[in-house]
Amino acid sequence: MTERAAIRTRLEGVNVPWAERIATAMLGGVVLVLGARLLRARAQRRPATGGMALVAAGTVALGRALAGRCPMYRTRARWRQGRVMRRGGAAMIAPLSFRERTEIRLRVNGRDHQLAADARVTLLDLLREQLQLTGTKKGCNFGECGACTVHVDGRRVNACMVLAAAVDGREVTTIEGLAHGGHLHPVQQAFIDHDGLQCGFCTPGQIMSAVALLAEGHAGSDAEIREWMSGNLCRCAAYPQITAAVREVAAAGRRR
C-alpha cells in the first residue's frame, strides 16, 4: 500500500489499530467518570456546565473508539500527511484525481500518436474510431472470437478487452502494419495461396494470431497450430486451410 493510500485509509477511519481504539475508549471512560462525579458534586450548588461537557466528550470518545474513528489517530495521520507533502520534489505525492478523458501516447504501426480519449474506451474502439484503422474487426466484443487480435509490444491481445489507457507508452501493431515496402507479410501471402478465408471478417485476427504463434514457436505440428489458434473463431470453417497456411510459413522458416 502506498503512503498516500495508507493516509487516506487512516483518515477515513478504516483499519485503526485495536490498541488505539482501546486507548481512546479508556480515555473516554475516564472522562465520563470525572464528568459524572462533577455532576453529582455540584448538583446542589450551581449548574454543572463543566460536568455536562465532560460527559459529552467522554461519550463522543467512546463512540469514536467503537466505530474505529479515533481522533488521536486522525490527528496523527494528518500530521504525517503534512510531512509527506512538505518533502517536495519526486517524493511529493499528488492528490488523487479522476478524469473522464485521458491523454494517451502510443506507437501504432511505427507511427507515434498522441491523443485524448475517454478513459473507458477500449483499444479496439480507439484504433477503429479515432485512428481509422478499421482492419481490426469488432466481432463479439467479449474477447471470445479473436477478430480484434492485435500485437502489443509483440504479444497478441484481444483489443476489445484492453483499455486504451493501458497501452499508454507502448507499441501496437495491427493488420495494416504487417506489410512492408509494398510486399505482403509471408503469413498474409500464405493465407491467400491456401484460401485460408471465405467471408474474410475474421481473417485479420487470424493472421495476427498466426504471426504471433510463429514468433512464439508453437507451430511444431498441426495439432499444436490448432491448439494455439483456438482463440480465433472462423464461422466459415476455413480451419484446414488456415492450418495449412501456418504450416507452410513455419516450414519455410525452418528451411532458412
PDB file of C-alpha atoms in Angstrom:
ATOM      1  CA  MET A   1       0.000   0.000   0.000  1.00  0.00           C
ATOM      2  CA  THR A   2       1.391   3.413  -0.882  1.00  0.00           C
ATOM      3  CA  GLU A   3       1.865   6.150   1.700  1.00  0.00           C
ATOM      4  CA  ARG A   4      -0.971   8.116   0.127  1.00  0.00           C
ATOM      5  CA  ALA A   5      -3.346   5.171   0.305  1.00  0.00           C
ATOM      6  CA  ALA A   6      -2.344   4.490   3.893  1.00  0.00           C
ATOM      7  CA  ILE A   7      -3.027   8.086   4.903  1.00  0.00           C
ATOM      8  CA  ARG A   8      -6.406   8.050   3.162  1.00  0.00           C
ATOM      9  CA  THR A   9      -7.276   4.825   4.933  1.00  0.00           C
ATOM     10  CA  ARG A  10      -6.424   6.245   8.316  1.00  0.00           C
ATOM     11  CA  LEU A  11      -8.309   9.471   7.731  1.00  0.00           C
ATOM     12  CA  GLU A  12     -11.395   7.529   6.771  1.00  0.00           C
ATOM     13  CA  GLY A  13     -11.137   5.548   9.996  1.00  0.00           C
ATOM     14  CA  VAL A  14     -10.533   2.141   8.413  1.00  0.00           C
ATOM     15  CA  ASN A  15      -8.151  -0.429   9.900  1.00  0.00           C
ATOM     16  CA  VAL A  16      -7.485   1.664  13.002  1.00  0.00           C
ATOM     17  CA  PRO A  17      -5.286  -0.471  15.314  1.00  0.00           C
ATOM     18  CA  TRP A  18      -7.118  -2.009  18.265  1.00  0.00           C
ATOM     19  CA  ALA A  19      -4.531  -0.559  20.661  1.00  0.00           C
ATOM     20  CA  GLU A  20      -5.577   2.935  19.617  1.00  0.00           C
ATOM     21  CA  ARG A  21      -9.256   2.030  19.895  1.00  0.00           C
ATOM     22  CA  ILE A  22      -8.737   0.692  23.438  1.00  0.00           C
ATOM     23  CA  ALA A  23      -6.706   3.774  24.421  1.00  0.00           C
ATOM     24  CA  THR A  24      -9.435   6.085  23.136  1.00  0.00           C
ATOM     25  CA  ALA A  25     -12.119   4.025  24.891  1.00  0.00           C
ATOM     26  CA  MET A  26     -10.189   4.181  28.175  1.00  0.00           C
ATOM     27  CA  LEU A  27      -9.772   7.915  27.837  1.00  0.00           C
ATOM     28  CA  GLY A  28     -13.470   8.282  27.121  1.00  0.00           C
ATOM     29  CA  GLY A  29     -14.312   6.171  30.162  1.00  0.00           C
ATOM     30  CA  VAL A  30     -12.134   8.288  32.441  1.00  0.00           C
ATOM     31  CA  VAL A  31     -13.685  11.484  31.121  1.00  0.00           C
ATOM     32  CA  LEU A  32     -17.178  10.044  31.646  1.00  0.00           C
ATOM     33  CA  VAL A  33     -16.403   9.102  35.260  1.00  0.00           C
ATOM     34  CA  LEU A  34     -14.964  12.550  36.014  1.00  0.00           C
ATOM     35  CA  GLY A  35     -17.948  14.222  34.400  1.00  0.00           C
ATOM     36  CA  ALA A  36     -20.407  12.104  36.397  1.00  0.00           C
ATOM     37  CA  ARG A  37     -18.639  12.865  39.688  1.00  0.00           C
ATOM     38  CA  LEU A  38     -18.559  16.553  38.882  1.00  0.00           C
ATOM     39  CA  LEU A  39     -22.271  16.491  38.154  1.00  0.00           C
ATOM     40  CA  ARG A  40     -23.055  14.796  41.453  1.00  0.00           C
ATOM     41  CA  ALA A  41     -20.811  17.143  43.449  1.00  0.00           C
ATOM     42  CA  ARG A  42     -22.273  20.312  42.003  1.00  0.00           C
ATOM     43  CA  ALA A  43     -25.869  19.265  41.531  1.00  0.00           C
ATOM     44  CA  GLN A  44     -26.995  21.048  44.713  1.00  0.00           C
ATOM     45  CA  ARG A  45     -24.916  24.221  44.349  1.00  0.00           C
ATOM     46  CA  ARG A  46     -24.855  25.553  40.758  1.00  0.00           C
ATOM     47  CA  PRO A  47     -25.423  24.417  37.152  1.00  0.00           C
ATOM     48  CA  ALA A  48     -22.876  21.779  36.288  1.00  0.00           C
ATOM     49  CA  THR A  49     -21.813  23.043  32.862  1.00  0.00           C
ATOM     50  CA  GLY A  50     -18.344  21.577  33.154  1.00  0.00           C
ATOM     51  CA  GLY A  51     -19.653  18.159  34.118  1.00  0.00           C
ATOM     52  CA  MET A  52     -22.036  18.017  31.190  1.00  0.00           C
ATOM     53  CA  ALA A  53     -19.191  18.926  28.846  1.00  0.00           C
ATOM     54  CA  LEU A  54     -17.039  16.132  30.247  1.00  0.00           C
ATOM     55  CA  VAL A  55     -19.865  13.610  29.879  1.00  0.00           C
ATOM     56  CA  ALA A  56     -20.450  14.704  26.288  1.00  0.00           C
ATOM     57  CA  ALA A  57     -16.721  14.491  25.466  1.00  0.00           C
ATOM     58  CA  GLY A  58     -16.434  11.039  27.034  1.00  0.00           C
ATOM     59  CA  THR A  59     -19.454   9.777  25.125  1.00  0.00           C
ATOM     60  CA  VAL A  60     -18.037  11.036  21.833  1.00  0.00           C
ATOM     61  CA  ALA A  61     -14.667   9.425  22.548  1.00  0.00           C
ATOM     62  CA  LEU A  62     -16.280   6.068  23.330  1.00  0.00           C
ATOM     63  CA  GLY A  63     -18.389   6.233  20.185  1.00  0.00           C
ATOM     64  CA  ARG A  64     -15.399   7.002  18.003  1.00  0.00           C
ATOM     65  CA  ALA A  65     -13.402   4.215  19.580  1.00  0.00           C
ATOM     66  CA  LEU A  66     -16.156   1.704  18.837  1.00  0.00           C
ATOM     67  CA  ALA A  67     -16.534   2.994  15.263  1.00  0.00           C
ATOM     68  CA  GLY A  68     -12.787   2.928  14.622  1.00  0.00           C
ATOM     69  CA  ARG A  69     -12.568   6.677  14.043  1.00  0.00           C
ATOM     70  CA  CYS A  70     -10.181   7.644  16.812  1.00  0.00           C
ATOM     71  CA  PRO A  71      -9.445  11.378  16.966  1.00  0.00           C
ATOM     72  CA  MET A  72      -5.830  10.806  18.037  1.00  0.00           C
ATOM     73  CA  TYR A  73      -5.260   8.527  15.067  1.00  0.00           C
ATOM     74  CA  ARG A  74      -6.819  11.024  12.643  1.00  0.00           C
ATOM     75  CA  THR A  75      -4.696  13.860  14.033  1.00  0.00           C
ATOM     76  CA  ARG A  76      -1.510  11.843  13.669  1.00  0.00           C
ATOM     77  CA  ALA A  77      -2.454  10.827  10.122  1.00  0.00           C
ATOM     78  CA  ARG A  78      -2.976  14.467   9.143  1.00  0.00           C
ATOM     79  CA  TRP A  79       0.394  15.342  10.669  1.00  0.00           C
ATOM     80  CA  ARG A  80       2.095  12.561   8.690  1.00  0.00           C
ATOM     81  CA  GLN A  81       0.330  13.691   5.530  1.00  0.00           C
ATOM     82  CA  GLY A  82       1.674  17.207   6.043  1.00  0.00           C
ATOM     83  CA  ARG A  83       5.209  15.825   6.414  1.00  0.00           C
ATOM     84  CA  VAL A  84       4.902  13.841   3.177  1.00  0.00           C
ATOM     85  CA  MET A  85       3.589  16.833   1.231  1.00  0.00           C
ATOM     86  CA  ARG A  86       6.402  19.048   2.548  1.00  0.00           C
ATOM     87  CA  ARG A  87       9.130  16.764   1.267  1.00  0.00           C
ATOM     88  CA  GLY A  88       8.744  18.181  -2.249  1.00  0.00           C
ATOM     89  CA  GLY A  89      10.378  17.029  -5.472  1.00  0.00           C
ATOM     90  CA  ALA A  90       9.987  13.425  -6.570  1.00  0.00           C
ATOM     91  CA  ALA A  91       8.804  12.341  -3.121  1.00  0.00           C
ATOM     92  CA  MET A  92       5.799  14.679  -3.147  1.00  0.00           C
ATOM     93  CA  ILE A  93       2.548  12.790  -3.609  1.00  0.00           C
ATOM     94  CA  ALA A  94      -0.114  14.459  -5.686  1.00  0.00           C
ATOM     95  CA  PRO A  95      -3.744  14.134  -4.607  1.00  0.00           C
ATOM     96  CA  LEU A  96      -5.895  11.539  -6.305  1.00  0.00           C
ATOM     97  CA  SER A  97      -7.886  12.776  -9.270  1.00  0.00           C
ATOM     98  CA  PHE A  98     -10.418  11.163 -11.573  1.00  0.00           C
ATOM     99  CA  ARG A  99     -10.838  12.323 -15.154  1.00  0.00           C
ATOM    100  CA  GLU A 100     -13.297  11.313 -17.821  1.00  0.00           C
ATOM    101  CA  ARG A 101     -10.716  11.861 -20.575  1.00  0.00           C
ATOM    102  CA  THR A 102      -7.046  10.988 -20.576  1.00  0.00           C
ATOM    103  CA  GLU A 103      -4.018  11.744 -22.729  1.00  0.00           C
ATOM    104  CA  ILE A 104      -2.602   8.662 -24.444  1.00  0.00           C
ATOM    105  CA  ARG A 105       0.739   8.363 -26.225  1.00  0.00           C
ATOM    106  CA  LEU A 106       1.398   5.220 -28.196  1.00  0.00           C
ATOM    107  CA  ARG A 107       3.126   3.979 -31.325  1.00  0.00           C
ATOM    108  CA  VAL A 108       0.893   2.241 -33.844  1.00  0.00           C
ATOM    109  CA  ASN A 109       2.466   0.510 -36.839  1.00  0.00           C
ATOM    110  CA  GLY A 110       5.660   2.518 -36.442  1.00  0.00           C
ATOM    111  CA  ARG A 111       3.959   5.915 -36.136  1.00  0.00           C
ATOM    112  CA  ASP A 112       3.709   7.900 -32.900  1.00  0.00           C
ATOM    113  CA  HIS A 113       0.302   9.174 -31.816  1.00  0.00           C
ATOM    114  CA  GLN A 114      -0.761  11.465 -29.016  1.00  0.00           C
ATOM    115  CA  LEU A 115      -4.471  11.897 -28.493  1.00  0.00           C
ATOM    116  CA  ALA A 116      -7.155  12.469 -25.901  1.00  0.00           C
ATOM    117  CA  ALA A 117      -9.623   9.669 -25.343  1.00  0.00           C
ATOM    118  CA  ASP A 118     -12.383   8.684 -22.974  1.00  0.00           C
ATOM    119  CA  ALA A 119     -10.829   6.895 -20.019  1.00  0.00           C
ATOM    120  CA  ARG A 120     -13.235   3.979 -20.599  1.00  0.00           C
ATOM    121  CA  VAL A 121     -12.598   3.475 -24.333  1.00  0.00           C
ATOM    122  CA  THR A 122     -11.074   0.184 -25.440  1.00  0.00           C
ATOM    123  CA  LEU A 123      -8.041  -0.191 -27.639  1.00  0.00           C
ATOM    124  CA  LEU A 124     -10.303  -1.622 -30.346  1.00  0.00           C
ATOM    125  CA  ASP A 125     -12.531   1.453 -30.454  1.00  0.00           C
ATOM    126  CA  LEU A 126      -9.518   3.752 -30.300  1.00  0.00           C
ATOM    127  CA  LEU A 127      -7.979   2.065 -33.345  1.00  0.00           C
ATOM    128  CA  ARG A 128     -11.188   1.979 -35.351  1.00  0.00           C
ATOM    129  CA  GLU A 129     -12.891   5.235 -34.382  1.00  0.00           C
ATOM    130  CA  GLN A 130     -10.026   7.639 -33.723  1.00  0.00           C
ATOM    131  CA  LEU A 131      -7.145   6.288 -35.794  1.00  0.00           C
ATOM    132  CA  GLN A 132      -9.372   4.951 -38.607  1.00  0.00           C
ATOM    133  CA  LEU A 133      -7.552   1.602 -38.650  1.00  0.00           C
ATOM    134  CA  THR A 134     -10.600  -0.480 -39.493  1.00  0.00           C
ATOM    135  CA  GLY A 135      -8.719  -3.633 -40.451  1.00  0.00           C
ATOM    136  CA  THR A 136      -9.066  -4.768 -36.849  1.00  0.00           C
ATOM    137  CA  LYS A 137     -12.635  -6.091 -36.646  1.00  0.00           C
ATOM    138  CA  LYS A 138     -15.190  -5.887 -33.875  1.00  0.00           C
ATOM    139  CA  GLY A 139     -16.859  -9.281 -33.585  1.00  0.00           C
ATOM    140  CA  CYS A 140     -18.228 -10.439 -30.255  1.00  0.00           C
ATOM    141  CA  ASN A 141     -16.750  -7.535 -28.234  1.00  0.00           C
ATOM    142  CA  PHE A 142     -16.358 -10.004 -25.341  1.00  0.00           C
ATOM    143  CA  GLY A 143     -12.883 -11.420 -26.088  1.00  0.00           C
ATOM    144  CA  GLU A 144     -14.258 -14.724 -27.386  1.00  0.00           C
ATOM    145  CA  CYS A 145     -13.927 -14.638 -31.187  1.00  0.00           C
ATOM    146  CA  GLY A 146     -10.416 -13.192 -31.683  1.00  0.00           C
ATOM    147  CA  ALA A 147     -11.417 -10.996 -34.645  1.00  0.00           C
ATOM    148  CA  CYS A 148      -9.865  -7.980 -32.905  1.00  0.00           C
ATOM    149  CA  THR A 149      -6.444  -9.550 -32.285  1.00  0.00           C
ATOM    150  CA  VAL A 150      -3.533  -7.090 -32.385  1.00  0.00           C
ATOM    151  CA  HIS A 151       0.014  -7.105 -31.041  1.00  0.00           C
ATOM    152  CA  VAL A 152       1.023  -5.018 -28.028  1.00  0.00           C
ATOM    153  CA  ASP A 153       4.796  -4.963 -27.610  1.00  0.00           C
ATOM    154  CA  GLY A 154       4.932  -8.094 -29.756  1.00  0.00           C
ATOM    155  CA  ARG A 155       2.335 -10.080 -27.797  1.00  0.00           C
ATOM    156  CA  ARG A 156      -1.128 -10.817 -29.141  1.00  0.00           C
ATOM    157  CA  VAL A 157      -4.096  -9.438 -27.250  1.00  0.00           C
ATOM    158  CA  ASN A 158      -7.819  -9.061 -27.837  1.00  0.00           C
ATOM    159  CA  ALA A 159      -8.156  -5.337 -28.401  1.00  0.00           C
ATOM    160  CA  CYS A 160     -11.770  -5.333 -27.212  1.00  0.00           C
ATOM    161  CA  MET A 161     -10.611  -6.427 -23.746  1.00  0.00           C
ATOM    162  CA  VAL A 162      -7.815  -3.858 -23.296  1.00  0.00           C
ATOM    163  CA  LEU A 163      -8.414  -0.278 -22.209  1.00  0.00           C
ATOM    164  CA  ALA A 164      -6.706   2.246 -24.452  1.00  0.00           C
ATOM    165  CA  ALA A 165      -5.248   3.919 -21.357  1.00  0.00           C
ATOM    166  CA  ALA A 166      -3.469   0.640 -20.530  1.00  0.00           C
ATOM    167  CA  VAL A 167      -1.313   0.843 -23.682  1.00  0.00           C
ATOM    168  CA  ASP A 168      -0.024   4.341 -22.964  1.00  0.00           C
ATOM    169  CA  GLY A 169       3.655   4.430 -23.973  1.00  0.00           C
ATOM    170  CA  ARG A 170       3.534   1.023 -25.678  1.00  0.00           C
ATOM    171  CA  GLU A 171       3.810  -0.192 -29.261  1.00  0.00           C
ATOM    172  CA  VAL A 172       0.799  -1.589 -31.090  1.00  0.00           C
ATOM    173  CA  THR A 173       0.813  -3.471 -34.397  1.00  0.00           C
ATOM    174  CA  THR A 174      -2.373  -4.028 -36.381  1.00  0.00           C
ATOM    175  CA  ILE A 175      -3.053  -5.903 -39.615  1.00  0.00           C
ATOM    176  CA  GLU A 176      -2.254  -2.696 -41.540  1.00  0.00           C
ATOM    177  CA  GLY A 177       1.293  -2.729 -40.159  1.00  0.00           C
ATOM    178  CA  LEU A 178       2.354  -6.198 -41.300  1.00  0.00           C
ATOM    179  CA  ALA A 179       3.189  -5.452 -44.942  1.00  0.00           C
ATOM    180  CA  HIS A 180       6.456  -3.624 -45.673  1.00  0.00           C
ATOM    181  CA  GLY A 181       7.666  -1.942 -48.814  1.00  0.00           C
ATOM    182  CA  GLY A 182       4.645  -2.967 -50.826  1.00  0.00           C
ATOM    183  CA  HIS A 183       5.182  -6.659 -50.035  1.00  0.00           C
ATOM    184  CA  LEU A 184       2.768  -8.751 -48.010  1.00  0.00           C
ATOM    185  CA  HIS A 185       3.878 -10.493 -44.869  1.00  0.00           C
ATOM    186  CA  PRO A 186       4.609 -14.201 -45.542  1.00  0.00           C
ATOM    187  CA  VAL A 187       1.584 -15.190 -43.435  1.00  0.00           C
ATOM    188  CA  GLN A 188      -0.676 -12.884 -45.431  1.00  0.00           C
ATOM    189  CA  GLN A 189       0.577 -14.376 -48.683  1.00  0.00           C
ATOM    190  CA  ALA A 190       0.169 -17.919 -47.372  1.00  0.00           C
ATOM    191  CA  PHE A 191      -3.460 -17.227 -46.418  1.00  0.00           C
ATOM    192  CA  ILE A 192      -4.099 -16.103 -49.995  1.00  0.00           C
ATOM    193  CA  ASP A 193      -2.279 -19.070 -51.516  1.00  0.00           C
ATOM    194  CA  HIS A 194      -4.184 -21.592 -49.375  1.00  0.00           C
ATOM    195  CA  ASP A 195      -7.574 -19.825 -49.488  1.00  0.00           C
ATOM    196  CA  GLY A 196      -7.481 -19.506 -45.699  1.00  0.00           C
ATOM    197  CA  LEU A 197     -10.603 -17.350 -45.722  1.00  0.00           C
ATOM    198  CA  GLN A 198     -14.130 -17.085 -47.064  1.00  0.00           C
ATOM    199  CA  CYS A 199     -16.055 -14.048 -45.870  1.00  0.00           C
ATOM    200  CA  GLY A 200     -12.816 -12.511 -44.564  1.00  0.00           C
ATOM    201  CA  PHE A 201     -14.241 -10.941 -41.426  1.00  0.00           C
ATOM    202  CA  CYS A 202     -12.105 -12.986 -39.047  1.00  0.00           C
ATOM    203  CA  THR A 203      -9.055 -13.023 -41.329  1.00  0.00           C
ATOM    204  CA  PRO A 204      -7.179 -10.016 -39.828  1.00  0.00           C
ATOM    205  CA  GLY A 205      -7.371 -11.567 -36.361  1.00  0.00           C
ATOM    206  CA  GLN A 206      -6.430 -14.994 -37.698  1.00  0.00           C
ATOM    207  CA  ILE A 207      -3.357 -13.558 -39.428  1.00  0.00           C
ATOM    208  CA  MET A 208      -2.257 -11.561 -36.382  1.00  0.00           C
ATOM    209  CA  SER A 209      -2.557 -14.662 -34.191  1.00  0.00           C
ATOM    210  CA  ALA A 210      -0.675 -16.758 -36.756  1.00  0.00           C
ATOM    211  CA  VAL A 211       2.192 -14.250 -36.860  1.00  0.00           C
ATOM    212  CA  ALA A 212       2.433 -14.273 -33.068  1.00  0.00           C
ATOM    213  CA  LEU A 213       2.141 -18.066 -32.960  1.00  0.00           C
ATOM    214  CA  LEU A 214       5.133 -18.425 -35.281  1.00  0.00           C
ATOM    215  CA  ALA A 215       7.172 -15.958 -33.241  1.00  0.00           C
ATOM    216  CA  GLU A 216       6.312 -17.898 -30.076  1.00  0.00           C
ATOM    217  CA  GLY A 217       7.474 -21.170 -31.641  1.00  0.00           C
ATOM    218  CA  HIS A 218       4.158 -23.005 -31.408  1.00  0.00           C
ATOM    219  CA  ALA A 219       3.992 -24.380 -34.935  1.00  0.00           C
ATOM    220  CA  GLY A 220       5.656 -27.744 -34.440  1.00  0.00           C
ATOM    221  CA  SER A 221       2.670 -29.775 -35.647  1.00  0.00           C
ATOM    222  CA  ASP A 222      -0.849 -29.382 -36.980  1.00  0.00           C
ATOM    223  CA  ALA A 223      -2.257 -30.228 -33.554  1.00  0.00           C
ATOM    224  CA  GLU A 224      -0.101 -27.567 -31.919  1.00  0.00           C
ATOM    225  CA  ILE A 225      -1.099 -24.993 -34.523  1.00  0.00           C
ATOM    226  CA  ARG A 226      -4.783 -25.727 -33.972  1.00  0.00           C
ATOM    227  CA  GLU A 227      -4.359 -25.530 -30.211  1.00  0.00           C
ATOM    228  CA  TRP A 228      -2.603 -22.160 -30.257  1.00  0.00           C
ATOM    229  CA  MET A 229      -5.014 -20.753 -32.845  1.00  0.00           C
ATOM    230  CA  SER A 230      -8.082 -21.943 -30.937  1.00  0.00           C
ATOM    231  CA  GLY A 231      -8.793 -18.463 -29.617  1.00  0.00           C
ATOM    232  CA  ASN A 232      -9.671 -17.306 -33.134  1.00  0.00           C
ATOM    233  CA  LEU A 233     -13.026 -18.470 -34.442  1.00  0.00           C
ATOM    234  CA  CYS A 234     -13.923 -18.840 -38.127  1.00  0.00           C
ATOM    235  CA  ARG A 235     -17.646 -19.185 -38.744  1.00  0.00           C
ATOM    236  CA  CYS A 236     -16.909 -20.144 -42.341  1.00  0.00           C
ATOM    237  CA  ALA A 237     -14.922 -23.162 -41.057  1.00  0.00           C
ATOM    238  CA  ALA A 238     -11.749 -22.466 -43.036  1.00  0.00           C
ATOM    239  CA  TYR A 239      -9.656 -24.126 -40.341  1.00  0.00           C
ATOM    240  CA  PRO A 240      -7.924 -26.726 -42.579  1.00  0.00           C
ATOM    241  CA  GLN A 241      -6.735 -24.007 -44.971  1.00  0.00           C
ATOM    242  CA  ILE A 242      -5.620 -21.769 -42.101  1.00  0.00           C
ATOM    243  CA  THR A 243      -3.629 -24.626 -40.594  1.00  0.00           C
ATOM    244  CA  ALA A 244      -2.016 -25.360 -43.958  1.00  0.00           C
ATOM    245  CA  ALA A 245      -1.040 -21.696 -44.400  1.00  0.00           C
ATOM    246  CA  VAL A 246       0.604 -21.521 -40.988  1.00  0.00           C
ATOM    247  CA  ARG A 247       2.336 -24.874 -41.548  1.00  0.00           C
ATOM    248  CA  GLU A 248       3.811 -23.641 -44.834  1.00  0.00           C
ATOM    249  CA  VAL A 249       5.264 -20.473 -43.296  1.00  0.00           C
ATOM    250  CA  ALA A 250       6.674 -22.440 -40.381  1.00  0.00           C
ATOM    251  CA  ALA A 251       8.321 -24.931 -42.734  1.00  0.00           C
ATOM    252  CA  ALA A 252       9.807 -22.121 -44.822  1.00  0.00           C
ATOM    253  CA  GLY A 253      11.225 -20.557 -41.658  1.00  0.00           C
ATOM    254  CA  ARG A 254      12.847 -23.853 -40.629  1.00  0.00           C
ATOM    255  CA  ARG A 255      14.422 -24.240 -44.083  1.00  0.00           C
ATOM    256  CA  ARG A 256      16.028 -20.840 -43.794  1.00  0.00           C
TER     257      ARG A 256
END
